[in-house]
XYZ file of C-alpha atoms in Angstrom:
754
model
C 41.618 37.059 38.917
C 38.658 38.508 40.553
C 37.368 39.032 37.474
C 38.307 36.242 35.618
C 36.545 34.238 38.891
C 32.904 36.479 38.649
C 33.378 35.338 34.336
C 34.020 31.693 34.771
C 30.861 30.870 36.955
C 28.499 32.657 34.371
C 30.381 30.843 31.347
C 30.479 27.503 33.278
C 26.205 28.444 33.735
C 25.986 28.746 30.145
C 28.011 25.593 28.996
C 25.765 23.871 31.394
C 22.603 24.624 30.125
C 24.425 24.042 26.627
C 24.527 20.354 27.394
C 21.343 19.837 28.767
C 19.975 21.295 25.799
C 21.765 19.220 23.754
C 20.744 15.943 25.777
C 17.049 17.229 25.751
C 17.207 17.839 22.150
C 18.770 14.156 21.556
C 15.919 12.943 23.606
C 13.011 14.480 21.832
C 14.459 13.794 18.316
C 11.973 11.212 18.613
C 8.257 12.194 20.426
C 8.045 8.329 21.350
C 7.168 7.336 25.068
C 10.637 6.336 26.177
C 12.732 8.734 23.391
C 14.011 5.838 20.836
C 13.199 5.373 17.518
C 9.993 3.341 17.140
C 10.300 -0.708 16.719
C 9.065 -2.678 13.601
C 7.263 -5.684 13.822
C 6.919 -7.670 10.882
C 3.220 -9.600 10.724
C 4.353 -13.016 10.156
C 7.757 -12.323 8.634
C 7.959 -10.539 5.207
C 3.799 -12.056 4.630
C 3.414 -9.081 2.231
C 5.548 -11.535 -0.215
C 5.933 -15.079 1.078
C 3.234 -17.593 3.055
C 2.354 -15.674 6.019
C 4.212 -17.137 9.560
C 6.243 -19.670 7.102
C 10.080 -19.750 7.701
C 10.976 -18.411 4.678
C 8.752 -14.938 5.519
C 10.230 -14.875 8.571
C 13.834 -15.122 7.202
C 13.094 -12.767 4.613
C 11.870 -10.236 6.787
C 15.607 -10.395 8.700
C 17.447 -10.586 5.200
C 15.910 -7.395 3.506
C 15.630 -5.419 6.861
C 18.577 -6.550 9.048
C 18.620 -7.764 12.758
C 16.785 -5.157 14.176
C 13.186 -6.526 13.108
C 10.753 -8.034 15.554
C 8.733 -11.222 14.211
C 5.185 -11.625 15.279
C 3.836 -14.730 15.706
C -0.156 -15.565 16.114
C -0.227 -18.757 18.402
C -2.971 -21.256 17.692
C -3.061 -24.334 19.794
C -3.494 -27.862 18.559
C -5.457 -30.797 19.558
C -2.424 -31.796 21.352
C -1.855 -28.472 23.227
C 1.189 -27.612 21.012
C 1.619 -23.743 20.117
C 1.412 -22.957 16.123
C 2.119 -19.664 14.297
C -0.835 -18.978 11.826
C -2.837 -15.569 11.140
C -5.723 -16.868 11.680
C -7.875 -19.395 14.223
C -9.576 -21.076 10.614
C -6.822 -22.600 8.374
C -8.989 -22.812 5.418
C -7.136 -19.930 3.698
C -3.598 -19.702 4.914
C -2.717 -23.390 3.770
C -4.009 -26.247 1.570
C -5.299 -28.232 4.156
C -8.554 -28.763 2.599
C -6.333 -31.221 0.068
C -5.380 -33.129 2.645
C -8.399 -33.484 4.402
C -11.204 -32.732 2.104
C -14.468 -32.504 3.484
C -13.675 -32.041 6.791
C -14.577 -28.778 7.931
C -16.231 -28.076 11.073
C -18.214 -25.550 12.845
C -17.709 -23.489 16.021
C -18.926 -20.216 17.888
C -15.963 -17.891 17.867
C -16.455 -15.122 20.313
C -20.264 -15.508 19.508
C -19.993 -15.780 15.642
C -20.617 -18.960 14.008
C -17.564 -20.125 12.033
C -17.158 -23.299 9.822
C -13.744 -24.194 8.388
C -10.569 -26.260 9.176
C -9.187 -25.561 13.180
C -5.932 -26.121 14.721
C -8.125 -27.873 17.587
C -9.257 -30.633 15.688
C -5.563 -31.969 14.547
C -2.742 -32.928 16.662
C 0.772 -31.292 15.155
C 1.760 -34.662 13.801
C -1.668 -34.609 11.657
C -0.914 -31.032 10.563
C 2.514 -31.876 9.688
C 2.096 -32.662 5.966
C -0.306 -29.289 5.413
C 1.649 -26.663 3.095
C 1.187 -23.109 3.887
C -0.028 -20.922 0.881
C -0.665 -16.878 0.328
C -3.751 -16.165 1.793
C -4.292 -12.763 0.028
C -5.614 -13.512 -3.088
C -3.956 -10.404 -4.884
C -0.685 -11.478 -3.867
C 1.304 -13.992 -5.605
C 0.798 -17.687 -5.222
C 4.411 -18.560 -7.156
C 5.824 -19.357 -3.748
C 3.224 -21.936 -2.724
C 5.268 -24.876 -4.622
C 8.408 -24.609 -2.080
C 6.384 -26.769 0.481
C 6.584 -24.304 3.496
C 5.094 -26.081 6.346
C 3.660 -24.932 9.643
C 5.743 -24.057 12.665
C 5.264 -24.266 16.115
C 6.575 -21.456 18.352
C 9.528 -23.047 19.704
C 10.461 -23.147 15.652
C 11.234 -19.348 15.972
C 13.987 -19.657 17.900
C 15.755 -21.995 14.820
C 15.569 -19.803 12.349
C 18.155 -19.278 10.604
C 18.433 -15.651 10.539
C 17.436 -14.059 14.184
C 15.545 -11.368 14.868
C 15.870 -8.733 17.669
C 12.689 -10.365 19.292
C 9.960 -12.521 19.084
C 6.330 -10.885 19.563
C 3.320 -13.389 20.433
C 0.150 -12.608 19.720
C -2.669 -14.463 21.726
C -6.019 -13.987 20.120
C -8.296 -16.365 21.037
C -7.892 -17.380 24.601
C -11.272 -17.610 25.816
C -12.319 -19.901 22.662
C -9.579 -22.523 23.641
C -10.716 -22.419 27.197
C -14.282 -23.545 26.295
C -12.313 -26.296 24.264
C -10.332 -27.213 27.384
C -7.302 -25.886 26.027
C -5.013 -23.523 28.383
C -3.425 -20.481 26.248
C -1.952 -19.337 30.007
C -0.230 -22.656 30.311
C 0.984 -23.017 27.044
C 2.538 -19.264 27.071
C 4.173 -20.227 30.633
C 5.741 -23.127 29.625
C 6.923 -22.049 26.488
C 8.475 -18.960 28.076
C 10.486 -20.924 30.268
C 12.703 -21.686 27.282
C 11.902 -18.438 24.898
C 11.865 -15.313 25.681
C 9.505 -12.944 24.321
C 9.642 -9.556 23.909
C 6.226 -8.752 23.566
C 2.869 -10.530 24.256
C -0.070 -9.259 23.113
C -4.055 -10.140 23.198
C -7.138 -8.491 22.785
C -8.565 -10.114 26.288
C -8.232 -8.458 29.462
C -8.285 -11.511 31.214
C -5.690 -13.249 29.550
C -3.007 -10.535 30.208
C -4.066 -10.261 33.564
C -3.649 -14.132 34.105
C -0.240 -13.997 33.170
C 0.874 -10.213 33.861
C 2.576 -11.534 37.684
C 4.921 -14.291 35.578
C 6.231 -11.571 33.448
C 9.045 -8.860 34.081
C 8.011 -6.177 32.139
C 11.948 -5.598 31.728
C 12.215 -8.148 29.571
C 8.584 -9.096 28.331
C 6.329 -6.678 27.771
C 2.140 -7.323 27.829
C 0.428 -5.101 25.132
C -3.596 -5.276 25.148
C -4.616 -5.009 21.751
C -7.645 -3.460 20.439
C -10.305 -4.560 17.908
C -12.794 -2.281 16.451
C -14.238 -0.038 18.780
C -17.606 -1.819 18.686
C -16.209 -5.116 19.197
C -16.805 -6.957 22.510
C -14.020 -8.296 24.759
C -15.209 -11.398 25.642
C -13.192 -11.558 29.095
C -15.056 -8.323 30.195
C -18.096 -8.390 27.943
C -17.007 -4.527 27.524
C -16.689 -3.174 23.641
C -13.192 -1.737 22.899
C -14.831 1.704 23.079
C -15.221 1.690 26.160
C -12.131 0.287 27.429
C -10.126 2.954 25.196
C -11.780 5.551 27.468
C -10.195 3.720 30.499
C -6.473 3.561 29.610
C -5.111 3.990 33.262
C -6.834 0.555 34.242
C -5.150 -0.537 31.210
C -1.861 0.491 32.995
C -2.284 -2.091 35.692
C -1.583 -4.921 33.635
C 0.074 -3.912 30.506
C 3.200 -1.679 29.325
C 1.565 -0.703 26.128
C -1.473 -1.154 23.924
C -2.106 -2.255 19.908
C -4.413 -0.174 17.659
C -5.417 -0.122 14.348
C -3.851 2.695 12.625
C -7.328 4.263 12.057
C -7.545 4.951 15.881
C -4.871 7.054 15.611
C -5.300 8.796 12.054
C -9.113 8.279 11.116
C -10.338 8.433 7.511
C -13.612 9.479 6.186
C -15.979 7.711 3.952
C -14.220 8.902 1.051
C -10.753 7.576 2.104
C -9.256 11.291 2.979
C -7.782 11.880 6.310
C -9.352 13.321 9.372
C -7.649 15.300 12.015
C -5.503 12.560 14.053
C -7.375 11.762 17.404
C -5.828 12.167 21.131
C -5.023 8.513 21.746
C -1.120 8.943 21.368
C -0.929 11.357 23.703
C -3.440 10.461 26.045
C -1.942 6.717 25.968
C 1.892 8.322 26.630
C 0.560 10.483 29.613
C -1.037 7.121 31.049
C 2.570 5.958 30.739
C 1.299 3.278 27.795
C 3.574 2.687 24.621
C 1.561 2.806 21.023
C 1.807 0.333 18.541
C -0.288 1.010 15.122
C -1.175 -1.890 12.705
C -3.276 -2.921 10.129
C -0.121 -1.307 7.517
C 0.503 -3.357 3.950
C 1.659 -1.408 0.982
C -0.883 -3.526 -1.292
C -3.967 -2.215 0.057
C -4.728 1.847 0.068
C -5.175 3.177 3.045
C -5.980 7.140 2.359
C -5.717 9.261 -0.693
C -3.875 12.175 1.012
C -0.732 9.397 0.860
C -1.161 9.393 -2.919
C -0.447 5.742 -2.817
C 2.862 6.053 -1.151
C 3.244 3.618 2.027
C 6.674 5.383 3.103
C 4.471 8.821 3.348
C 2.089 7.024 5.675
C 4.375 5.886 8.025
C 5.688 9.207 8.464
C 2.808 10.151 9.139
C 2.811 8.227 12.189
C 6.026 8.459 13.303
C 7.113 11.893 12.491
C 4.374 14.304 12.150
C 5.476 16.768 14.516
C 3.401 16.151 17.555
C 3.775 12.725 18.451
C 4.695 9.448 17.583
C 3.601 5.930 18.183
C 5.999 3.506 19.402
C 5.972 0.915 16.868
C 4.424 -0.559 14.154
C 2.941 -3.952 12.774
C 3.566 -4.386 9.134
C 3.319 -7.219 6.849
C 6.016 -5.160 4.572
C 8.720 -4.415 7.510
C 11.481 -2.648 4.580
C 9.337 0.498 4.466
C 8.470 1.135 7.618
C 12.743 0.714 8.332
C 13.127 2.950 5.511
C 10.755 5.473 7.302
C 12.616 5.388 10.473
C 15.790 4.888 9.721
C 16.483 7.375 6.609
C 13.439 9.839 5.817
C 12.283 10.750 9.403
C 13.206 14.104 10.806
C 14.558 15.606 7.080
C 12.630 18.603 7.253
C 11.752 20.452 4.608
C 15.224 21.919 3.094
C 17.197 19.035 3.847
C 20.143 18.553 1.278
C 20.262 16.845 -2.358
C 22.220 14.000 -2.078
C 21.757 12.398 -5.143
C 22.375 14.188 -8.530
C 19.585 12.019 -10.343
C 17.331 13.935 -12.348
C 13.518 14.343 -11.502
C 11.330 14.820 -14.355
C 7.840 15.314 -14.160
C 5.172 13.082 -16.107
C 2.837 15.420 -17.281
C 3.502 17.467 -13.997
C 2.364 15.783 -10.654
C -0.445 13.654 -12.746
C -0.267 11.518 -9.954
C -2.251 14.174 -7.724
C -4.107 16.551 -10.220
C -5.200 16.107 -14.034
C -2.194 16.041 -16.563
C -0.488 19.427 -17.300
C -2.834 21.516 -15.650
C -1.490 24.595 -13.261
C -2.550 22.393 -10.076
C -0.648 19.538 -11.473
C 2.504 21.774 -12.515
C 2.594 23.537 -9.731
C 2.297 20.647 -7.383
C 5.506 18.995 -9.004
C 7.294 22.320 -8.687
C 6.743 22.403 -4.645
C 7.517 18.578 -4.612
C 10.877 19.271 -6.141
C 10.709 18.197 -9.331
C 14.333 19.226 -11.395
C 12.687 19.088 -15.214
C 8.952 20.507 -15.899
C 7.594 18.511 -19.012
C 5.087 19.867 -21.496
C 3.790 17.654 -24.282
C 3.222 20.262 -26.961
C -0.195 19.747 -28.758
C -1.393 21.742 -31.827
C -5.125 23.368 -31.981
C -6.759 24.424 -35.306
C -5.577 27.537 -34.717
C -1.800 27.118 -34.521
C -1.832 27.459 -30.967
C 0.882 25.057 -28.955
C -0.773 23.959 -25.672
C 0.288 21.407 -23.076
C -1.593 18.256 -23.042
C -0.394 14.405 -22.385
C -2.157 13.182 -25.899
C -2.888 14.752 -28.962
C -6.419 12.758 -28.395
C -8.800 14.988 -25.917
C -10.399 12.083 -24.830
C -7.862 10.755 -22.565
C -7.597 13.697 -19.908
C -10.444 15.866 -20.785
C -14.182 15.576 -20.472
C -14.934 16.898 -23.954
C -16.461 13.462 -25.001
C -19.303 14.816 -22.550
C -19.333 18.015 -24.643
C -20.762 19.630 -27.401
C -17.807 18.767 -29.254
C -18.266 14.879 -29.369
C -19.621 15.217 -32.911
C -15.853 15.834 -33.306
C -14.724 12.231 -33.099
C -13.045 10.325 -35.963
C -10.648 7.497 -36.123
C -7.025 8.398 -37.627
C -4.771 5.158 -37.552
C -1.598 6.870 -38.209
C -2.267 8.726 -34.544
C -3.898 5.837 -32.793
C -6.243 3.080 -32.958
C -9.686 3.866 -32.561
C -11.331 7.020 -32.631
C -10.341 10.379 -30.830
C -11.427 14.062 -30.560
C -7.684 15.849 -31.632
C -6.902 19.129 -30.342
C -6.225 20.244 -34.086
C -10.174 19.944 -34.566
C -10.718 22.520 -31.707
C -9.429 25.900 -31.757
C -7.432 26.695 -28.059
C -10.140 29.055 -27.235
C -12.675 25.697 -27.165
C -9.589 23.847 -25.805
C -8.635 26.305 -22.781
C -12.562 25.811 -21.516
C -12.505 22.494 -21.256
C -12.605 20.410 -17.834
C -9.906 18.483 -17.481
C -9.946 14.728 -16.240
C -7.393 13.090 -13.757
C -5.735 10.223 -15.447
C -6.459 6.771 -14.024
C -3.963 4.049 -15.226
C -4.950 1.674 -13.228
C -8.600 2.073 -13.132
C -8.993 -1.936 -13.936
C -7.621 -2.411 -10.801
C -9.932 0.139 -9.037
C -7.157 2.308 -8.205
C -8.314 5.931 -8.873
C -6.072 8.929 -8.086
C -7.145 11.631 -6.428
C -11.075 11.842 -6.358
C -11.897 14.985 -4.863
C -9.809 16.842 -8.154
C -10.443 14.951 -10.865
C -11.661 17.695 -12.605
C -9.513 20.269 -11.252
C -7.003 22.816 -12.855
C -6.939 24.558 -16.148
C -4.868 23.682 -19.074
C -2.083 25.455 -20.194
C -0.659 27.349 -23.375
C 2.667 26.497 -24.138
C 3.453 30.340 -23.228
C 1.585 30.054 -20.248
C 3.841 27.031 -18.992
C 7.030 28.592 -20.268
C 6.091 32.153 -17.940
C 5.393 29.784 -15.338
C 9.000 27.751 -15.487
C 10.971 30.621 -16.352
C 11.041 32.311 -12.887
C 10.985 29.030 -11.130
C 14.558 28.837 -9.311
C 14.435 25.361 -8.741
C 13.597 23.994 -11.883
C 17.278 23.028 -13.928
C 14.915 22.727 -17.214
C 12.201 22.145 -19.148
C 11.134 19.451 -21.186
C 9.379 20.214 -24.266
C 8.219 16.752 -26.127
C 6.943 16.785 -29.783
C 5.300 14.315 -31.123
C 2.954 13.463 -34.406
C 4.671 16.508 -36.158
C 4.804 15.202 -39.517
C 0.899 14.639 -39.439
C 0.523 17.953 -38.127
C 2.878 19.463 -40.919
C 1.152 17.364 -43.841
C -1.925 16.645 -43.150
C -3.041 20.081 -40.816
C -0.434 22.257 -42.339
C 0.590 23.029 -38.856
C 4.336 23.274 -37.942
C 4.663 22.461 -34.683
C 8.542 22.495 -34.302
C 8.632 26.191 -35.628
C 5.722 27.044 -33.115
C 7.615 25.600 -30.387
C 10.911 27.340 -31.190
C 8.742 30.733 -31.551
C 7.407 30.436 -28.041
C 10.860 29.803 -26.240
C 12.129 32.310 -28.257
C 9.343 34.625 -27.158
C 9.934 33.346 -23.335
C 13.942 34.171 -23.945
C 15.034 30.452 -23.277
C 16.736 30.905 -26.842
C 19.441 32.922 -24.296
C 21.758 31.187 -22.169
C 20.060 31.174 -18.786
C 20.160 28.876 -15.592
C 17.528 27.041 -17.316
C 17.896 24.185 -19.858
C 15.367 23.654 -22.798
C 15.376 19.540 -23.293
C 13.291 18.609 -26.525
C 12.138 15.143 -26.755
C 10.577 13.526 -29.559
C 10.540 9.376 -30.622
C 11.433 10.769 -34.141
C 15.011 11.282 -35.179
C 13.638 13.469 -37.933
C 11.805 16.135 -35.243
C 15.531 15.997 -33.226
C 17.320 16.422 -36.572
C 15.256 19.376 -37.071
C 15.410 21.113 -34.124
C 19.544 19.980 -34.099
C 19.296 21.985 -37.460
C 17.605 24.906 -36.185
C 18.388 25.407 -32.256
C 21.197 24.331 -29.793
C 18.502 22.723 -27.341
C 19.384 19.637 -25.436
C 18.029 16.949 -27.752
C 16.568 13.454 -26.095
C 15.368 10.794 -27.820
C 12.792 8.295 -26.848
C 13.117 4.581 -27.676
C 9.281 3.800 -27.356
C 9.718 -0.183 -27.686
C 11.110 -2.344 -24.722
C 14.622 -3.397 -25.710
C 17.694 -4.934 -23.910
C 20.242 -3.637 -26.136
C 21.041 -1.241 -29.076
C 23.654 -2.024 -32.188
C 26.477 -0.162 -32.336
C 25.112 1.106 -35.301
C 21.928 2.205 -33.574
C 24.042 3.935 -30.598
C 26.355 6.107 -33.247
C 22.905 7.282 -35.071
C 21.489 8.536 -31.869
C 24.874 10.540 -30.560
C 24.606 12.317 -33.626
C 21.691 14.129 -32.742
C 21.019 13.682 -29.100
C 22.681 13.635 -25.979
C 20.026 11.875 -23.670
C 17.644 8.686 -23.585
C 14.672 7.946 -22.936
C 13.797 4.285 -21.974
C 11.019 2.009 -20.325
C 11.606 0.390 -16.714
C 11.411 -3.354 -18.501
C 14.033 -2.072 -20.728
C 16.514 -1.705 -17.679
C 15.204 -4.523 -15.832
C 12.819 -6.922 -17.470
C 10.207 -8.964 -15.138
C 8.461 -12.546 -15.751
C 5.078 -12.423 -14.670
C 6.521 -8.994 -12.350
C 9.218 -11.085 -11.230
C 12.583 -9.419 -11.717
C 14.855 -11.538 -13.981
C 17.725 -9.646 -14.561
C 19.734 -6.403 -15.888
C 19.697 -5.438 -19.361
C 23.058 -4.216 -21.491
C 21.187 -1.136 -22.449
C 22.260 1.258 -19.786
C 25.312 0.679 -19.484
C 25.740 0.508 -23.879
C 23.816 4.017 -23.782
C 26.157 5.708 -21.152
C 29.354 4.033 -22.232
C 28.658 6.315 -25.627
C 28.193 9.219 -23.515
C 24.290 9.404 -23.637
C 22.529 10.090 -20.368
C 19.790 7.589 -19.701
C 16.276 8.729 -18.374
C 13.720 5.986 -17.481
C 9.657 6.264 -17.009
C 7.478 5.667 -15.347
C 7.668 5.447 -12.208
C 4.351 5.532 -10.101
C 3.887 5.186 -6.362
C 0.626 2.499 -7.039
C 1.979 -1.065 -6.263
C 0.530 -2.368 -9.134
C 3.346 -0.842 -11.573
C 6.067 -2.256 -10.009
C 7.777 -5.865 -9.866
C 7.317 -7.970 -6.630
C 10.969 -7.649 -6.127
C 10.087 -4.166 -5.005
C 7.693 -4.880 -2.288
C 5.166 -2.523 -3.703
C 7.091 0.332 -2.563
C 8.205 3.021 -4.803
C 11.235 3.923 -2.692
C 12.782 0.414 -2.916
C 12.132 0.417 -6.594
C 13.527 4.263 -7.433
C 17.013 3.171 -4.590
C 17.118 0.269 -6.904
C 17.160 1.622 -10.194
C 19.398 4.800 -9.326
C 21.914 2.674 -7.150
C 21.900 -0.877 -8.890
C 21.335 -0.008 -12.773
C 23.027 3.645 -12.447
C 20.126 6.163 -14.462
C 20.725 9.273 -14.914
C 16.863 10.763 -14.292
C 13.897 9.352 -13.068
C 10.284 10.334 -15.157
C 7.528 10.527 -12.814
C 3.550 11.377 -12.487
C 4.621 11.695 -8.444
C 7.801 13.472 -8.366
C 7.445 14.353 -4.406
C 8.747 10.461 -3.836
C 11.706 10.503 -6.186
C 12.798 13.980 -5.143
C 12.315 12.662 -0.842
C 14.601 9.804 -2.251
C 17.834 11.928 -2.772
C 17.297 13.748 0.433
C 17.185 10.530 2.677
C 19.896 10.412 5.555
C 21.519 6.928 3.897
C 22.733 8.446 0.638
C 26.468 8.173 0.828
C 26.842 6.229 3.511
C 29.249 3.406 1.713
C 29.197 0.406 3.341
C 27.302 1.843 6.644
C 24.244 1.659 4.275
C 21.733 -0.096 6.144
C 20.343 -3.662 4.627
C 17.039 -2.250 3.960
C 18.550 0.319 1.599
C 20.513 -1.891 -0.478
C 19.266 -2.351 -4.196
C 17.148 -5.635 -5.052
C 18.832 -8.211 -7.014
C 17.007 -9.033 -10.182
C 16.313 -12.727 -10.201
C 16.360 -13.255 -6.060
C 12.435 -13.871 -5.829
C 12.210 -15.459 -9.449
C 14.603 -17.887 -7.981
C 12.633 -19.133 -5.412
C 9.895 -20.393 -7.354
C 9.988 -23.790 -7.627
C 10.097 -25.426 -10.974
C 6.791 -26.762 -10.987
C 5.177 -23.072 -10.630
C 7.604 -21.438 -13.162
C 5.966 -19.024 -15.347
C 6.643 -20.084 -18.637
C 10.137 -18.684 -20.158
C 9.776 -15.792 -21.984
C 12.037 -14.764 -25.434
C 14.735 -12.000 -24.453
C 14.480 -8.719 -25.402
C 15.161 -7.811 -29.234
C 18.059 -4.887 -29.367
C 17.297 -1.320 -30.946
C 18.309 -1.654 -34.353
C 19.859 1.171 -36.476
C 16.622 0.578 -39.022
C 14.501 1.964 -36.269
C 16.465 5.093 -35.519
C 16.769 6.316 -38.896
C 13.555 8.211 -40.776
C 13.121 10.227 -43.559
C 13.165 14.229 -43.525
C 9.489 15.603 -42.401
C 7.271 16.652 -44.816
C 7.406 20.419 -46.070
C 4.051 21.941 -43.778
C 1.535 22.174 -46.322
C -1.018 25.042 -47.088
C -4.382 23.611 -45.979
C -7.583 25.102 -47.232
C -9.976 26.259 -44.256
C -12.597 23.795 -45.105
C -10.528 20.844 -45.381
C -10.742 17.666 -42.960
C -7.909 14.971 -42.599
C -7.056 12.050 -44.571
C -6.903 9.433 -42.514
C -5.363 7.105 -44.812
C -2.003 8.504 -45.646
C 0.980 6.533 -43.954
C 4.139 8.392 -41.944
C 7.062 7.256 -41.118
C 7.277 5.833 -37.712
C 10.730 5.433 -36.557
C 10.775 2.900 -33.923
C 8.285 0.618 -36.219
C 5.690 1.638 -33.627
C 3.270 4.839 -34.000
C 4.597 8.103 -32.303
C 2.059 9.168 -29.980
C 1.966 10.154 -26.649
C -0.725 8.201 -25.551
C -0.398 7.447 -21.954
C -3.912 5.564 -21.890
C -7.119 5.153 -25.105
C -10.378 4.691 -24.525
C -13.183 4.689 -26.972
C -15.569 7.731 -26.406
C -18.276 5.427 -25.122
C -16.178 3.932 -22.979
C -14.635 6.800 -21.538
C -18.263 8.165 -21.085
C -19.084 5.375 -18.944
C -15.893 5.395 -16.749
C -16.667 8.914 -16.192
C -20.276 8.344 -14.933
C -18.451 5.538 -12.760
C -16.575 8.044 -11.280
C -18.938 10.731 -10.242
């Protein structure tokens, strides 16, 4: 008995310590002030899509994210003292007031800045009753303006169809209204008798101090809002930079602070992240919650995020050092994803989805296409299948590059090889400097150039590394991939085989087969070899000579496929590549409906891979909320595709590991796939874009091709004949082109990016 008692005390103590450790671990999951998950505040509702502060924007915020969202109202006062929700003190940008009251602008000094426009204090609520809201950000769609969304009062927020978790009032201009005999304090105290507000913020110390004693912080928290550090608080005449140094003073009248995100993670002049500041930890030590503002999905913040807004939120809530207590966003669905599904995954999170992630020229969103850096980044980012579009040099060396035209992804146009520019209509329109006119020794020393598919929108990729990396011969590529245990396969892409054989005397098929055999890929192993082409004749030749997996790429946008076409594809391929629009077409960037192409191909036991998934918001339909994760989720969960082809494999691989997969009916609202036609259906008849013709089906004649020509014997001095026609399969040129610019245009563009 004595031994048993002697052992029981240490055991009990051990159990107690274990319990305390578990409780502590649970509390420390979030490095917020209170240990709970950060909250999400929808600025003006879902203002990234619908007019700011409209009833529809507020309702969409709740519908798309669930009941835990807080909605934000920037309060302005009318001439008769009514509080309305409008993002700015000047109504000109967010409403059509100028059409109701033309030539009625007035001028005021707002915090010492002369400002002209339409001010709420010049109009009664009745005067504003016929004023319609508009999307105030010009890069966003205005097609919802025809819905006649009117101005809401603060009282209207409690009458919304969809109920948020709480309401956040922001009082931006108390001093201005006081100068014109309107009391924001009186309004807030009056309306708070009937409406409970979760948060009230202001950039004016005087306003918050004047109401601090009237609110219980357990019900309504007061938050001091910091503006630019050089700006001046009109109530204290101190800059926000100086107020930032006295957080203990802020704590005397506020429970938290709201700061621009640059206060926490500053970026330099070239839009790269600098080290984080100590603001969050300093504020937490002072007992202040920290909320970060200025989060939008459709304005690039830092190249470090690779145009992925979810990555940016994770930087603020799951960086290992601290977490902000909340974020203010125009696109509330994305922070909910970050907080609810992607935070605290760790580096070894288990894949919960079997969809293949296939690279597009490696991680070409971060580094120049098909370079060692792009390939290694793709591997470290979790890609399953690494791709190599094979080109042929003059001396018959197969190598990896996105296009047969070297101009598209190297600086060859600025080199001594610019004299090799020529036009070959069978390959592409316009001139190019083609791989088969240079030896591999010439090509491998070329300077790579990062692809910028959205340069016309002034969206450029990773400028610091725009010319980094080296090109790889196919043999080097296979040496890299062979020992990568994380890879399930390699995709070898073959185009222009007919031209190369007949006009250049180069057999790209034999070169690929030889390189694969030499690397040991012709023997059974853990990695699959996928051979992809838009030419059925190429795949039939590989089928004749090898047993690799064959992938047929449909390079048109199609909505269906004839049964005969499907049967033809099945005779030589096991997988098909289609573009995103073939799966979910759009009208004016609004999704319309699912097509039949994926079900038709999958019913024939063909795997369906879809391209190209990019992070840049301009590559996505409005329905995806400028969020690549929403897009990926919708294609995988909604369209049931088998593989994603992407130039940002990190985004796709992270999706497969998120905690919200496999939850069934418990899946959170914000992880539901979008419904095509949902946003399109909100557009009124007068604002609808013209109807588009249905997508055509793929026909058998577009799949069938003549056999490849034999490899010609070309004398060394011969030059290509630019006039011979070759079978084009899907009725379009068979090239692996991503972009084309003329030599002159590329030269000018490269100068602009220097």
